[in-house]
Amino acid sequence: MIAIISDTHSNLAALEAVIEDIRSRHIERVLCLGDVVGYGPQPRECVALTRKLGFTIMGNHDEAIFHSHKTEQFNLRAEMAIEWTREQLSKQGTEDEVAERFDYLRSLPVSEERAIDSVPLLFVHGSPRKPLREYIFPRDVQNQEKMREIFSLIRGLCFVGHSHVPGIYTEDLAYTHPSELELLKIYHFEEKQKAVVNVGSVGQPRDNDPRACYVTLTDEADAVVFRRVRYDVEKTRKLIYDTPGLDNSLGDRLLEGR
Ligand code: ZN
């Protein structure tokens, strides 16, 4: 099995809980779809831990750390968090260690293609059209043109994050939230089926479930399981409250997962 995680957003308590859950399932391979930092209180720790984890691609918040002009598109709350995060990443450690941290974020690829058992897999943060920027939301199944174009760029399964809303998008213009799946939250793919799988968010879920979210993919790439993991939300909220550079609302939203 492979674990696919995304959108940790500097929430170390959530990342640690997810990693523990992954290890308890004896899963060795972990793929991260980006946004390691941004919003949360422990960027250095999350970068260090993610580096050890395995393969990671770039998210828009990771990119904003070394592309200051790119912050224009963020709202004030997110932009303040990016400024604060950049500062934190420049602190602690030798000059070389700091440089290495920034080099690591800068070197992350924006997409990754692999194949398992002849099933083509594409990994991006946002969407195959605009890997770093474009959101795919549940309401987009009503946007035929958008979904058709997205599916024309996919040969098999495409794994995304970015919207922080987990679920499966299929070519027949349907969206399925994990809560609509049966107890074990497994989604089985038919042979040659195309699908976009949003793996949800580790550190800032936005589907009204505060638990950290990630996905596991079978060795045959024929099914995914949506996993939810409880973590110490209060701990992260308190750290956000104690950080003047981070808006308190960023902590409050974690309690409800919105
Ligand atoms: Zn994100």
PDB file of C-alpha atoms in Angstrom, residues 39-40 75-78 80-81 203-206 233 236-258:
ATOM      1  CA  TYR A  39      -1.418  28.685   8.177  1.00  0.00           C
ATOM      2  CA  GLY A  40      -0.023  26.565  11.025  1.00  0.00           C
ATOM      3  CA  ASN A  75      -6.072  36.639   1.323  1.00  0.00           C
ATOM      4  CA  LEU A  76      -4.614  38.760   4.097  1.00  0.00           C
ATOM      5  CA  ARG A  77      -4.766  36.009   6.703  1.00  0.00           C
ATOM      6  CA  ALA A  78      -2.915  33.554   4.466  1.00  0.00           C
ATOM      7  CA  MET A  80       0.430  37.119   6.926  1.00  0.00           C
ATOM      8  CA  ALA A  81       0.961  33.440   7.682  1.00  0.00           C
ATOM      9  CA  GLY A 203      -3.520  19.798   8.891  1.00  0.00           C
ATOM     10  CA  GLN A 204      -6.598  21.831   7.971  1.00  0.00           C
ATOM     11  CA  PRO A 205      -9.586  19.708   6.893  1.00  0.00           C
ATOM     12  CA  ARG A 206     -12.473  21.713   5.419  1.00  0.00           C
ATOM     13  CA  VAL A 233      -6.506  19.880  17.790  1.00  0.00           C
ATOM     14  CA  THR A 236      -2.267  23.243  17.554  1.00  0.00           C
ATOM     15  CA  ARG A 237      -4.963  25.834  18.238  1.00  0.00           C
ATOM     16  CA  LYS A 238      -3.148  26.975  21.365  1.00  0.00           C
ATOM     17  CA  LEU A 239       0.147  27.307  19.486  1.00  0.00           C
ATOM     18  CA  ILE A 240      -1.633  29.446  16.875  1.00  0.00           C
ATOM     19  CA  TYR A 241      -3.134  31.638  19.611  1.00  0.00           C
ATOM     20  CA  ASP A 242       0.350  32.048  21.113  1.00  0.00           C
ATOM     21  CA  THR A 243       1.753  33.207  17.764  1.00  0.00           C
ATOM     22  CA  PRO A 244       1.123  36.893  17.019  1.00  0.00           C
ATOM     23  CA  GLY A 245       1.908  36.376  13.315  1.00  0.00           C
ATOM     24  CA  LEU A 246      -0.956  33.901  12.916  1.00  0.00           C
ATOM     25  CA  ASP A 247      -4.611  34.902  13.057  1.00  0.00           C
ATOM     26  CA  ASN A 248      -6.541  33.182  15.872  1.00  0.00           C
ATOM     27  CA  SER A 249      -9.278  32.184  13.435  1.00  0.00           C
ATOM     28  CA  LEU A 250      -6.761  29.800  11.850  1.00  0.00           C
ATOM     29  CA  GLY A 251      -6.840  27.893  15.132  1.00  0.00           C
ATOM     30  CA  ASP A 252     -10.589  28.110  15.616  1.00  0.00           C
ATOM     31  CA  ARG A 253     -11.373  26.633  12.206  1.00  0.00           C
ATOM     32  CA  LEU A 254      -9.453  23.479  13.119  1.00  0.00           C
ATOM     33  CA  LEU A 255     -11.960  22.668  15.861  1.00  0.00           C
ATOM     34  CA  GLU A 256     -14.748  22.316  13.331  1.00  0.00           C
ATOM     35  CA  GLY A 257     -12.783  21.315  10.269  1.00  0.00           C
ATOM     36  CA  ARG A 258     -13.907  24.136   8.056  1.00  0.00           C
TER      37      ARG A 258
END
